[in-house]
Tab-separated table of C-alpha atoms in Angstrom:
chain	number	residue	atom	x	y	z
A	1	MET	CA	-124.906	-47.815	-89.145
A	2	ALA	CA	-128.004	-47.606	-86.966
A	3	PRO	CA	-129.835	-50.851	-86.316
A	4	SER	CA	-132.576	-51.313	-88.849
A	5	SER	CA	-136.121	-52.086	-87.881
A	6	ALA	CA	-137.747	-51.827	-91.255
A	7	ALA	CA	-140.193	-54.618	-90.481
A	8	GLY	CA	-142.771	-52.017	-89.522
A	9	LEU	CA	-142.804	-50.744	-93.057
A	10	ASP	CA	-143.731	-54.077	-94.529
A	11	ARG	CA	-147.124	-53.850	-92.946
A	12	ARG	CA	-147.867	-51.053	-95.304
A	13	ALA	CA	-147.734	-52.675	-98.663
A	14	LEU	CA	-149.126	-50.149	-101.035
A	15	LEU	CA	-147.624	-46.798	-101.643
A	16	ARG	CA	-149.234	-44.208	-103.733
A	17	ALA	CA	-148.330	-40.703	-104.604
A	18	THR	CA	-150.957	-38.095	-105.023
A	19	LEU	CA	-151.116	-35.132	-107.283
A	20	THR	CA	-151.906	-31.725	-105.890
A	21	ALA	CA	-154.054	-29.251	-107.725
A	22	GLY	CA	-150.856	-27.480	-108.655
A	23	GLY	CA	-149.453	-30.580	-110.283
A	24	ALA	CA	-146.900	-31.313	-107.591
A	25	LEU	CA	-145.904	-34.777	-106.505
A	26	LEU	CA	-146.756	-34.970	-102.865
A	27	LEU	CA	-145.489	-37.840	-100.781
A	28	ARG	CA	-146.257	-38.708	-97.235
A	29	PHE	CA	-143.054	-38.545	-95.276
A	30	PRO	CA	-143.465	-40.503	-92.065
A	31	LEU	CA	-141.097	-39.685	-89.283
A	32	ARG	CA	-141.580	-42.886	-87.351
A	33	LEU	CA	-141.160	-46.367	-88.715
A	34	GLU	CA	-144.675	-47.263	-87.638
A	35	ALA	CA	-146.234	-44.459	-89.636
A	36	ALA	CA	-147.766	-45.299	-92.966
A	37	PHE	CA	-146.907	-44.054	-96.381
A	38	ALA	CA	-150.612	-43.333	-96.468
A	39	ALA	CA	-152.334	-41.950	-99.495
A	40	GLU	CA	-153.394	-38.377	-98.965
A	41	PRO	CA	-156.199	-36.706	-100.830
A	42	PRO	CA	-155.078	-34.132	-103.330
A	43	SER	CA	-154.548	-30.856	-101.595
A	44	ALA	CA	-153.953	-27.376	-102.806
A	45	VAL	CA	-152.944	-25.970	-99.461
A	46	PRO	CA	-149.992	-23.809	-100.393
A	47	PHE	CA	-147.977	-24.568	-97.267
A	48	ALA	CA	-148.565	-28.249	-96.795
A	49	PRO	CA	-148.458	-29.553	-93.256
A	50	ASN	CA	-145.495	-31.447	-91.955
A	51	GLY	CA	-144.587	-34.813	-93.224
A	52	PHE	CA	-144.482	-34.010	-96.918
A	53	LEU	CA	-141.820	-34.089	-99.497
A	54	ARG	CA	-142.936	-31.796	-102.278
A	55	ILE	CA	-141.621	-31.614	-105.768
A	56	ALA	CA	-143.108	-28.646	-107.533
A	57	PRO	CA	-143.731	-28.362	-111.260
A	58	ASP	CA	-140.810	-25.965	-111.492
A	59	GLY	CA	-138.536	-28.637	-110.050
A	60	GLN	CA	-138.314	-27.110	-106.609
A	61	VAL	CA	-138.038	-29.766	-103.910
A	62	THR	CA	-139.292	-28.769	-100.485
A	63	LEU	CA	-138.931	-30.801	-97.342
A	64	TYR	CA	-141.091	-29.762	-94.437
A	65	ALA	CA	-139.000	-30.314	-91.327
A	66	PRO	CA	-141.447	-31.661	-88.772
A	67	LEU	CA	-139.217	-31.560	-85.697
A	68	PRO	CA	-137.762	-28.607	-83.841
A	69	ASP	CA	-134.092	-27.978	-84.495
A	70	MET	CA	-132.486	-26.585	-81.352
A	71	GLY	CA	-128.978	-26.918	-82.662
A	72	GLN	CA	-128.968	-30.620	-83.455
A	73	GLY	CA	-128.902	-29.674	-87.113
A	74	THR	CA	-131.835	-31.835	-88.159
A	75	ARG	CA	-133.206	-29.139	-90.436
A	76	THR	CA	-130.054	-29.795	-92.427
A	77	SER	CA	-129.265	-33.461	-91.824
A	78	LEU	CA	-132.652	-35.018	-92.606
A	79	PRO	CA	-132.961	-33.107	-95.882
A	80	MET	CA	-129.437	-34.296	-96.686
A	81	VAL	CA	-130.649	-37.883	-96.363
A	82	VAL	CA	-133.511	-37.167	-98.735
A	83	ALA	CA	-131.309	-35.342	-101.231
A	84	GLU	CA	-128.820	-38.195	-101.154
A	85	GLU	CA	-131.457	-40.845	-101.749
A	86	LEU	CA	-133.100	-38.937	-104.578
A	87	ASP	CA	-129.803	-37.918	-106.163
A	88	LEU	CA	-130.792	-34.298	-105.930
A	89	PRO	CA	-128.248	-31.524	-106.050
A	90	TRP	CA	-128.156	-30.017	-102.562
A	91	SER	CA	-128.905	-26.609	-104.033
A	92	ALA	CA	-132.277	-27.974	-105.211
A	93	ILE	CA	-133.507	-28.508	-101.671
A	94	LYS	CA	-135.586	-25.955	-99.843
A	95	VAL	CA	-136.291	-26.621	-96.183
A	96	LEU	CA	-139.372	-25.247	-94.474
A	97	GLN	CA	-140.527	-25.847	-90.935
A	98	ALA	CA	-143.760	-27.796	-90.697
A	99	ASP	CA	-146.645	-26.463	-88.687
A	100	LEU	CA	-147.670	-28.323	-85.584
A	101	ASP	CA	-150.114	-30.876	-86.934
A	102	PRO	CA	-151.274	-33.706	-84.653
A	103	ALA	CA	-153.335	-35.158	-87.487
A	104	ALA	CA	-150.308	-35.586	-89.701
A	105	PHE	CA	-148.021	-36.549	-86.814
A	106	PRO	CA	-150.032	-38.364	-84.184
A	107	GLU	CA	-146.827	-39.439	-82.475
A	108	GLY	CA	-145.867	-35.882	-81.818
A	109	GLN	CA	-143.370	-33.361	-83.074
A	110	GLY	CA	-141.071	-33.048	-80.138
A	111	ALA	CA	-137.348	-33.517	-79.985
A	112	GLY	CA	-135.590	-35.033	-77.036
A	113	GLY	CA	-133.406	-37.903	-76.076
A	114	SER	CA	-130.994	-37.197	-78.902
A	115	ASP	CA	-132.891	-39.418	-81.313
A	116	SER	CA	-134.163	-37.050	-83.998
A	117	LEU	CA	-131.684	-38.201	-86.615
A	118	TYR	CA	-131.433	-41.713	-85.192
A	119	SER	CA	-135.155	-42.290	-85.584
A	120	GLY	CA	-135.663	-39.962	-88.523
A	121	TRP	CA	-132.951	-41.328	-90.788
A	122	GLU	CA	-134.567	-44.562	-91.931
A	123	PRO	CA	-138.051	-43.118	-92.558
A	124	ALA	CA	-136.506	-40.198	-94.467
A	125	ARG	CA	-134.385	-42.582	-96.474
A	126	ARG	CA	-137.287	-44.860	-97.310
A	127	ALA	CA	-139.646	-41.998	-98.111
A	128	ALA	CA	-137.087	-40.616	-100.532
A	129	ALA	CA	-136.386	-44.071	-101.945
A	130	THR	CA	-140.103	-44.438	-102.560
A	131	ALA	CA	-140.203	-41.149	-104.409
A	132	ARG	CA	-137.226	-42.183	-106.463
A	133	LEU	CA	-138.781	-45.505	-107.424
A	134	LEU	CA	-142.013	-43.821	-108.506
A	135	LEU	CA	-140.012	-41.517	-110.748
A	136	VAL	CA	-137.938	-44.391	-112.110
A	137	LYS	CA	-141.056	-46.421	-112.859
A	138	ALA	CA	-142.577	-43.474	-114.679
A	139	ALA	CA	-139.478	-43.118	-116.847
A	140	ALA	CA	-139.154	-46.869	-117.435
A	141	ALA	CA	-142.767	-47.127	-118.551
A	142	ARG	CA	-142.261	-44.244	-120.934
A	143	TRP	CA	-139.231	-45.949	-122.433
A	144	GLY	CA	-140.741	-49.465	-122.380
A	145	ILE	CA	-137.918	-50.936	-120.342
A	146	PRO	CA	-137.727	-52.473	-116.860
A	147	ALA	CA	-137.258	-50.094	-113.971
A	148	SER	CA	-134.251	-52.116	-112.894
A	149	ALA	CA	-132.407	-50.971	-116.010
A	150	CYS	CA	-132.656	-47.341	-114.927
A	151	SER	CA	-130.706	-45.299	-112.437
A	152	THR	CA	-130.850	-41.733	-111.206
A	153	GLU	CA	-128.429	-38.843	-111.101
A	154	SER	CA	-128.720	-35.084	-110.710
A	155	ALA	CA	-132.510	-35.009	-110.429
A	156	ALA	CA	-133.009	-37.147	-113.520
A	157	VAL	CA	-133.705	-40.775	-114.425
A	158	VAL	CA	-131.145	-42.204	-116.837
A	159	HIS	CA	-130.826	-45.307	-118.959
A	160	THR	CA	-127.143	-45.576	-119.489
A	161	ARG	CA	-127.199	-48.184	-122.259
A	162	SER	CA	-129.370	-46.090	-124.562
A	163	ALA	CA	-128.038	-42.775	-123.262
A	164	ARG	CA	-131.544	-41.635	-122.468
A	165	ARG	CA	-132.316	-39.180	-119.748
A	166	VAL	CA	-135.426	-37.515	-118.371
A	167	ALA	CA	-135.533	-34.936	-115.614
A	168	TYR	CA	-137.701	-35.621	-112.575
A	169	VAL	CA	-139.695	-32.496	-113.242
A	170	GLU	CA	-140.938	-33.998	-116.508
A	171	LEU	CA	-142.183	-37.125	-114.736
A	172	LEU	CA	-144.375	-35.729	-111.998
A	173	GLY	CA	-147.691	-36.595	-113.623
A	174	ASP	CA	-146.714	-40.176	-114.518
A	175	ALA	CA	-144.979	-40.728	-111.214
A	176	SER	CA	-148.073	-39.642	-109.332
A	177	ARG	CA	-150.025	-42.429	-111.025
A	178	ALA	CA	-147.350	-45.076	-110.493
A	179	THR	CA	-147.550	-47.517	-107.628
A	180	VAL	CA	-144.877	-49.362	-105.740
A	181	GLU	CA	-144.958	-52.015	-103.091
A	182	ALA	CA	-142.909	-51.813	-99.938
A	183	ALA	CA	-140.883	-54.870	-100.901
A	184	GLU	CA	-139.751	-53.113	-104.074
A	185	ILE	CA	-138.153	-50.240	-102.255
A	186	VAL	CA	-134.423	-50.641	-102.119
A	187	PRO	CA	-132.653	-47.644	-100.656
A	188	LYS	CA	-129.429	-46.540	-102.236
A	189	SER	CA	-126.453	-48.483	-100.967
A	190	LEU	CA	-124.190	-46.598	-98.615
A	191	ASP	CA	-121.139	-47.033	-100.824
A	192	ARG	CA	-122.798	-44.843	-103.435
A	193	TYR	CA	-123.300	-41.943	-101.049
A	194	ARG	CA	-121.861	-38.625	-102.145
A	195	LEU	CA	-123.571	-36.042	-99.928
A	196	VAL	CA	-124.118	-37.710	-96.558
A	197	GLY	CA	-120.797	-37.847	-94.810
A	198	THR	CA	-119.615	-34.529	-96.192
A	199	ARG	CA	-119.842	-31.294	-94.273
A	200	ILE	CA	-122.231	-28.768	-95.703
A	201	GLY	CA	-123.345	-25.549	-94.114
A	202	GLY	CA	-126.356	-25.496	-91.838
A	203	VAL	CA	-129.448	-24.306	-93.685
A	204	ASP	CA	-130.138	-21.617	-91.084
A	205	VAL	CA	-126.642	-20.151	-90.877
A	206	PRO	CA	-127.259	-17.278	-93.324
A	207	ALA	CA	-130.268	-16.176	-91.253
A	208	ILE	CA	-128.311	-16.525	-88.034
A	209	VAL	CA	-125.375	-14.382	-89.124
A	210	THR	CA	-127.594	-11.601	-90.447
A	211	GLY	CA	-130.039	-11.542	-87.532
A	212	ARG	CA	-133.141	-12.515	-89.466
A	213	PRO	CA	-136.058	-13.796	-87.334
A	214	LEU	CA	-135.585	-17.480	-86.558
A	215	TYR	CA	-136.402	-18.255	-82.935
A	216	GLY	CA	-139.761	-18.385	-81.202
A	217	LEU	CA	-139.058	-15.166	-79.343
A	218	ASP	CA	-138.458	-13.432	-82.677
A	219	PHE	CA	-142.041	-13.864	-83.817
A	220	ARG	CA	-145.192	-12.176	-82.696
A	221	LEU	CA	-148.701	-13.136	-83.669
A	222	PRO	CA	-150.447	-10.220	-85.359
A	223	GLU	CA	-153.332	-10.425	-82.902
A	224	ALA	CA	-151.065	-10.533	-79.853
A	225	THR	CA	-151.055	-7.210	-78.051
A	226	LEU	CA	-149.508	-8.248	-74.735
A	227	ARG	CA	-146.304	-9.947	-73.667
A	228	ALA	CA	-146.180	-12.456	-70.827
A	229	SER	CA	-143.467	-13.330	-68.359
A	230	ILE	CA	-144.037	-16.529	-66.417
A	231	ALA	CA	-142.729	-17.300	-62.939
A	232	HIS	CA	-142.877	-20.920	-61.911
A	233	ALA	CA	-143.214	-22.101	-58.333
A	234	PRO	CA	-139.672	-22.481	-57.055
A	235	ARG	CA	-140.046	-26.144	-56.180
A	236	HIS	CA	-141.468	-29.117	-57.987
A	237	GLY	CA	-144.943	-29.810	-56.640
A	238	ALA	CA	-145.103	-26.561	-54.657
A	239	LYS	CA	-148.265	-24.500	-54.391
A	240	LEU	CA	-148.314	-20.769	-54.831
A	241	LEU	CA	-148.713	-19.178	-51.395
A	242	GLN	CA	-148.612	-15.498	-52.082
A	243	ILE	CA	-147.811	-12.976	-54.718
A	244	ASP	CA	-147.681	-9.221	-54.558
A	245	GLU	CA	-150.037	-8.553	-57.392
A	246	ALA	CA	-150.313	-4.852	-56.582
A	247	ALA	CA	-146.564	-4.398	-56.904
A	248	ALA	CA	-146.586	-6.092	-60.261
A	249	LEU	CA	-149.513	-4.006	-61.452
A	250	ALA	CA	-147.738	-0.837	-60.315
A	251	VAL	CA	-145.150	-1.306	-63.041
A	252	PRO	CA	-146.088	0.937	-65.964
A	253	GLY	CA	-147.361	-1.226	-68.781
A	254	VAL	CA	-148.353	-4.239	-66.686
A	255	ARG	CA	-152.004	-5.125	-67.341
A	256	ARG	CA	-152.804	-8.330	-65.524
A	257	VAL	CA	-151.390	-11.005	-63.265
A	258	VAL	CA	-152.752	-14.449	-64.003
A	259	ALA	CA	-152.407	-17.532	-61.835
A	260	ILE	CA	-151.454	-20.742	-63.622
A	261	ASP	CA	-152.834	-23.806	-61.891
A	262	GLY	CA	-150.612	-26.140	-63.808
A	263	LEU	CA	-151.324	-29.617	-65.028
A	264	THR	CA	-150.925	-32.928	-63.272
A	265	ASN	CA	-147.896	-33.583	-65.418
A	266	PRO	CA	-145.570	-30.713	-64.471
A	267	THR	CA	-143.495	-31.174	-67.606
A	268	ARG	CA	-146.536	-29.963	-69.548
A	269	LEU	CA	-147.436	-26.945	-67.434
A	270	ARG	CA	-146.126	-26.053	-64.022
A	271	ARG	CA	-147.846	-23.929	-61.412
A	272	GLY	CA	-146.948	-20.287	-61.336
A	273	ILE	CA	-148.046	-16.858	-62.453
A	274	ALA	CA	-147.971	-14.980	-65.712
A	275	VAL	CA	-147.517	-11.227	-65.775
A	276	LEU	CA	-149.096	-9.695	-68.859
A	277	ALA	CA	-147.821	-6.355	-70.063
A	278	ASP	CA	-147.601	-4.052	-73.044
A	279	THR	CA	-143.869	-4.645	-73.414
A	280	THR	CA	-141.482	-7.470	-72.606
A	281	TRP	CA	-139.533	-5.240	-70.274
A	282	ALA	CA	-142.647	-4.336	-68.278
A	283	ALA	CA	-143.611	-8.019	-68.056
A	284	LEU	CA	-140.147	-8.908	-66.771
A	285	GLN	CA	-140.227	-6.094	-64.218
A	286	GLY	CA	-143.706	-7.038	-63.053
A	287	ARG	CA	-142.663	-10.638	-62.604
A	288	ARG	CA	-139.658	-9.612	-60.526
A	289	ARG	CA	-141.701	-7.301	-58.313
A	290	SER	CA	-144.477	-9.780	-57.682
A	291	ARG	CA	-142.082	-11.533	-55.257
A	292	HIS	CA	-143.743	-14.815	-55.878
A	293	SER	CA	-143.122	-17.535	-53.341
A	294	GLY	CA	-144.056	-21.154	-52.996
A	295	ASN	CA	-144.218	-23.669	-50.212
A	296	ARG	CA	-142.000	-26.657	-49.900
A	297	ARG	CA	-143.083	-29.792	-51.516
A	298	PRO	CA	-143.605	-32.582	-48.996
A	299	ARG	CA	-140.338	-34.409	-48.688
A	300	ARG	CA	-140.387	-37.781	-50.336
A	301	ARG	CA	-137.468	-40.094	-50.000
A	302	THR	CA	-137.536	-41.235	-53.570
A	303	THR	CA	-134.058	-40.048	-54.328
A	304	ALA	CA	-130.902	-40.131	-52.314
A	305	ARG	CA	-128.639	-37.175	-51.844
A	306	VAL	CA	-125.205	-37.880	-53.161
B	1	MET	CA	-143.148	7.364	-71.072
B	2	ALA	CA	-140.733	9.612	-72.837
B	3	THR	CA	-139.752	10.140	-76.443
B	4	TYR	CA	-136.275	9.210	-77.607
B	5	ARG	CA	-134.702	10.019	-80.925
B	6	LEU	CA	-132.124	7.372	-81.650
B	7	ARG	CA	-129.750	6.603	-84.492
B	8	ILE	CA	-129.978	2.879	-85.247
B	9	ASN	CA	-127.978	1.345	-88.098
B	10	GLY	CA	-127.532	4.753	-89.656
B	11	GLU	CA	-131.186	5.723	-89.560
B	12	PRO	CA	-133.065	8.073	-87.236
B	13	ARG	CA	-135.684	6.221	-85.176
B	14	THR	CA	-138.109	7.735	-82.695
B	15	VAL	CA	-139.493	5.575	-79.889
B	16	GLN	CA	-141.742	6.067	-76.887
B	17	ALA	CA	-140.586	4.169	-73.816
B	18	GLU	CA	-140.026	4.229	-70.089
B	19	PRO	CA	-136.587	5.777	-69.483
B	20	GLU	CA	-135.115	2.711	-67.774
B	21	THR	CA	-136.127	0.333	-70.578
B	22	PRO	CA	-132.994	-1.459	-71.760
B	23	LEU	CA	-131.909	-0.754	-75.321
B	24	LEU	CA	-132.346	-4.487	-75.982
B	25	TRP	CA	-136.124	-4.239	-75.643
B	26	ILE	CA	-136.297	-1.031	-77.613
B	27	LEU	CA	-134.602	-2.864	-80.458
B	28	ARG	CA	-136.668	-6.035	-80.188
B	29	ASP	CA	-140.116	-4.772	-79.128
B	30	ASN	CA	-140.309	-1.230	-80.463
B	31	LEU	CA	-138.226	-1.553	-83.614
B	32	THR	CA	-138.627	-5.316	-84.338
B	33	LEU	CA	-134.887	-5.630	-84.806
B	34	VAL	CA	-134.941	-9.130	-83.333
B	35	GLY	CA	-131.443	-10.150	-84.401
B	36	THR	CA	-130.197	-8.906	-81.027
B	37	LYS	CA	-130.964	-11.664	-78.542
B	38	TYR	CA	-132.228	-11.774	-74.973
B	39	GLY	CA	-130.018	-14.197	-73.104
B	40	CYS	CA	-129.474	-13.713	-69.373
B	41	GLY	CA	-130.784	-10.159	-69.038
B	42	ARG	CA	-127.978	-9.443	-66.586
B	43	GLY	CA	-125.055	-8.558	-68.776
B	44	LEU	CA	-123.354	-11.880	-68.229
B	45	CYS	CA	-123.688	-13.813	-71.483
B	46	GLY	CA	-123.110	-11.351	-74.320
B	47	ALA	CA	-125.994	-12.515	-76.528
B	48	CYS	CA	-127.383	-8.963	-76.612
B	49	THR	CA	-124.137	-7.277	-77.679
B	50	VAL	CA	-124.500	-4.267	-79.974
B	51	HIS	CA	-122.202	-1.352	-80.756
B	52	VAL	CA	-123.024	1.954	-79.087
B	53	GLY	CA	-120.825	4.813	-80.157
B	54	GLY	CA	-118.561	2.239	-81.764
B	55	ALA	CA	-118.020	0.204	-78.597
B	56	PRO	CA	-119.466	-3.253	-77.943
B	57	LEU	CA	-122.020	-3.016	-75.128
B	58	ARG	CA	-124.555	-5.275	-73.476
B	59	SER	CA	-127.837	-3.819	-74.674
B	60	CYS	CA	-129.753	-5.516	-71.838
B	61	GLN	CA	-127.908	-3.288	-69.374
B	62	LEU	CA	-128.107	0.066	-71.157
B	63	PRO	CA	-131.219	2.151	-70.418
B	64	VAL	CA	-132.608	3.820	-73.485
B	65	ALA	CA	-132.304	7.161	-71.698
B	66	ALA	CA	-128.512	6.708	-71.630
B	67	VAL	CA	-128.100	6.137	-75.379
B	68	GLY	CA	-128.380	9.805	-76.307
B	69	ASP	CA	-127.148	10.641	-79.785
B	70	GLN	CA	-124.672	7.802	-79.945
B	71	GLU	CA	-124.815	5.660	-83.059
B	72	VAL	CA	-126.235	2.190	-82.393
B	73	LEU	CA	-125.162	-0.667	-84.654
B	74	THR	CA	-126.905	-4.056	-84.539
B	75	ILE	CA	-126.339	-7.308	-86.409
B	76	GLU	CA	-128.915	-6.167	-88.955
B	77	GLY	CA	-126.805	-3.113	-89.752
B	78	LEU	CA	-123.390	-4.785	-89.833
B	79	SER	CA	-123.584	-5.013	-93.614
B	80	PRO	CA	-126.358	-4.282	-96.083
B	81	ASP	CA	-126.411	-7.805	-97.497
B	82	GLY	CA	-124.667	-10.127	-95.063
B	83	SER	CA	-121.348	-9.632	-96.806
B	84	HIS	CA	-119.264	-8.443	-93.861
B	85	ALA	CA	-116.043	-10.430	-93.687
B	86	LEU	CA	-117.161	-11.940	-90.393
B	87	GLN	CA	-120.560	-12.971	-91.736
B	88	ARG	CA	-118.912	-14.655	-94.715
B	89	ALA	CA	-116.358	-16.343	-92.493
B	90	TRP	CA	-119.099	-17.528	-90.118
B	91	ILE	CA	-120.824	-19.238	-93.050
B	92	GLU	CA	-117.598	-20.675	-94.439
B	93	GLU	CA	-116.622	-22.115	-91.061
B	94	ASP	CA	-120.234	-23.222	-90.416
B	95	VAL	CA	-119.894	-21.801	-86.915
B	96	PRO	CA	-123.366	-21.933	-85.348
B	97	GLN	CA	-125.185	-24.847	-83.863
B	98	CYS	CA	-128.356	-23.430	-82.312
B	99	GLY	CA	-127.103	-19.979	-83.263
B	100	TYR	CA	-128.778	-18.021	-80.503
B	101	CYS	CA	-125.591	-16.370	-79.192
B	102	GLN	CA	-123.996	-15.797	-82.573
B	103	ALA	CA	-125.226	-12.274	-83.310
B	104	GLY	CA	-123.597	-11.172	-80.063
B	105	GLN	CA	-120.454	-13.138	-80.899
B	106	ILE	CA	-120.225	-11.489	-84.316
B	107	MET	CA	-120.785	-7.989	-82.931
B	108	THR	CA	-118.038	-8.477	-80.343
B	109	ALA	CA	-115.736	-9.832	-83.044
B	110	ALA	CA	-116.566	-6.896	-85.329
B	111	ALA	CA	-115.518	-4.460	-82.619
B	112	LEU	CA	-112.295	-6.389	-82.137
B	113	LEU	CA	-111.398	-6.356	-85.832
B	114	ARG	CA	-112.188	-2.672	-86.123
B	115	ALA	CA	-109.806	-1.976	-83.262
B	116	LYS	CA	-107.202	-4.392	-84.557
B	117	ALA	CA	-107.556	-5.935	-87.995
B	118	HIS	CA	-105.076	-8.751	-87.395
B	119	PRO	CA	-105.296	-9.874	-83.800
B	120	SER	CA	-103.319	-12.802	-82.481
B	121	ARG	CA	-105.126	-15.929	-81.420
B	122	SER	CA	-104.734	-15.047	-77.752
B	123	GLU	CA	-106.074	-11.553	-78.415
B	124	ILE	CA	-109.101	-13.101	-80.109
B	125	VAL	CA	-109.713	-15.473	-77.218
B	126	GLU	CA	-109.375	-12.649	-74.723
B	127	ALA	CA	-111.693	-10.312	-76.626
B	128	MET	CA	-114.343	-13.016	-76.993
B	129	ALA	CA	-114.164	-14.282	-73.414
B	130	GLY	CA	-117.335	-12.483	-72.349
B	131	ASN	CA	-119.558	-14.059	-74.983
B	132	LEU	CA	-120.889	-17.410	-73.871
B	133	CYS	CA	-121.985	-20.223	-76.173
B	134	ARG	CA	-123.725	-23.166	-74.596
B	135	CYS	CA	-123.319	-25.204	-77.773
B	136	GLY	CA	-119.578	-24.776	-77.355
B	137	THR	CA	-118.720	-23.396	-80.779
B	138	TYR	CA	-115.720	-21.493	-79.446
B	139	ASN	CA	-113.111	-23.165	-81.633
B	140	ARG	CA	-115.013	-22.402	-84.805
B	141	ILE	CA	-115.643	-18.836	-83.628
B	142	VAL	CA	-111.884	-18.304	-83.277
B	143	ARG	CA	-111.244	-19.876	-86.682
B	144	ALA	CA	-113.908	-17.687	-88.307
B	145	ILE	CA	-112.390	-14.538	-86.807
B	146	GLU	CA	-108.947	-15.589	-88.018
B	147	ARG	CA	-110.392	-16.251	-91.467
B	148	ALA	CA	-112.140	-12.880	-91.548
B	149	ALA	CA	-108.992	-11.120	-90.401
B	150	THR	CA	-107.019	-12.520	-93.319
B	151	ALA	CA	-109.648	-11.069	-95.659
B	152	LEU	CA	-109.272	-7.579	-94.233
B	153	PRO	CA	-106.701	-5.059	-95.351
B	154	ALA	CA	-104.057	-4.347	-92.791
B	155	THR	CA	-104.763	-1.400	-90.537
B	156	PRO	CA	-102.206	1.395	-90.814
B	157	ARG	CA	-100.720	0.490	-87.489
B	158	SER	CA	-100.313	-3.225	-88.064
B	159	GLY	CA	-99.290	-2.506	-91.649
B	160	ALA	CA	-96.286	-0.469	-90.502
B	161	ARG	CA	-94.144	-3.530	-90.043
B	162	GLY	CA	-91.230	-3.054	-87.778
B	163	GLY	CA	-92.506	0.317	-86.718
B	164	ALA	CA	-92.899	1.034	-83.059
């Protein structure tokens, strides 16, 4: 099991769910331990920004995947954690990609360093555990019994002794008014896991095997009329010395050649040129014919050749 | 610019393009059939594989002017509803990781199974050798093809057991 650093959560004592105009239980879903389970104002935005677990009045559970999945499988694995914690049938989960939203995710929405699941597991688990406790409290209050006497299974709160059962979907209003404190949240123990640890299909596999749009290159903004092909300077730190702009522009369909100055941090934007054209093929041809070249970066003996 | 009348996934499609434009970009840009992927652009990786006249070809290397009246089949046209034996097997074996190369993998595999419904493992490996996968899903690809092959009826030739 990954080392736990749940101490950061204890700083945020109060957790509150909010009710959307549509009657859905909307919970902040922080990706980083330091993020708060902050109360959000009710929102009727139909595609909520990242960081939200949404349970709709029809029972549909949607997790907005905030991080890019480049094959790590986090669009599947993080929802699995949530489904496990909430005792939701896997078929009840719908996964949508969150929009880029610095306000909701001030720590960024990048993936790198192989830590998406490592760092996302515990927040996902606790966010789902919070949702579960709110639902359990709502059911317990309705039945006049302590929450500790209740358990959950198959998207419902149950009281085994009295054989009572209420589906989550019937508790959304009450659960949205319930409150829990961080110290009350006890995630499901690992020995009760049924879903995590099993192999289920990746959520994107049906789209992949039928060729439905999925990757960045598959989408085109409605207002975008040109395609760009970017050529970076061939060396880190190099300046662009010359390009044959006329040759690029001679390619049918090429409209413009734009110099990119780059940013100080080359991992953000490197120097180079962008060839803008009516079609991708023309942009690629224009880039090739521009015969871009760069100078050598001043040699710095910061690394040794091995 | 010239006008080309193509047959894509069983339907007539008319496009305007420069003659040397690769079929790949006709599919993706002109026809928004984006299931066919741009990988290396040099015919080396197989991500752009489609069937042209029944044969698996690298669409990044085939100028639209050379397509003529040959039938073009892309991943979108492999089955009407994703029910091709290979598509089902790919889901059952949970083959993809990032998935970017998989349309090309499936199209190459589809050509193989049409030519030989029950290939041996070594025949599968040989037929798939030109399709690269940087995630390294090769073992599952082979298993999925074997699974799909068992779901297919025997071709007349392989069904004539003992025949020569």
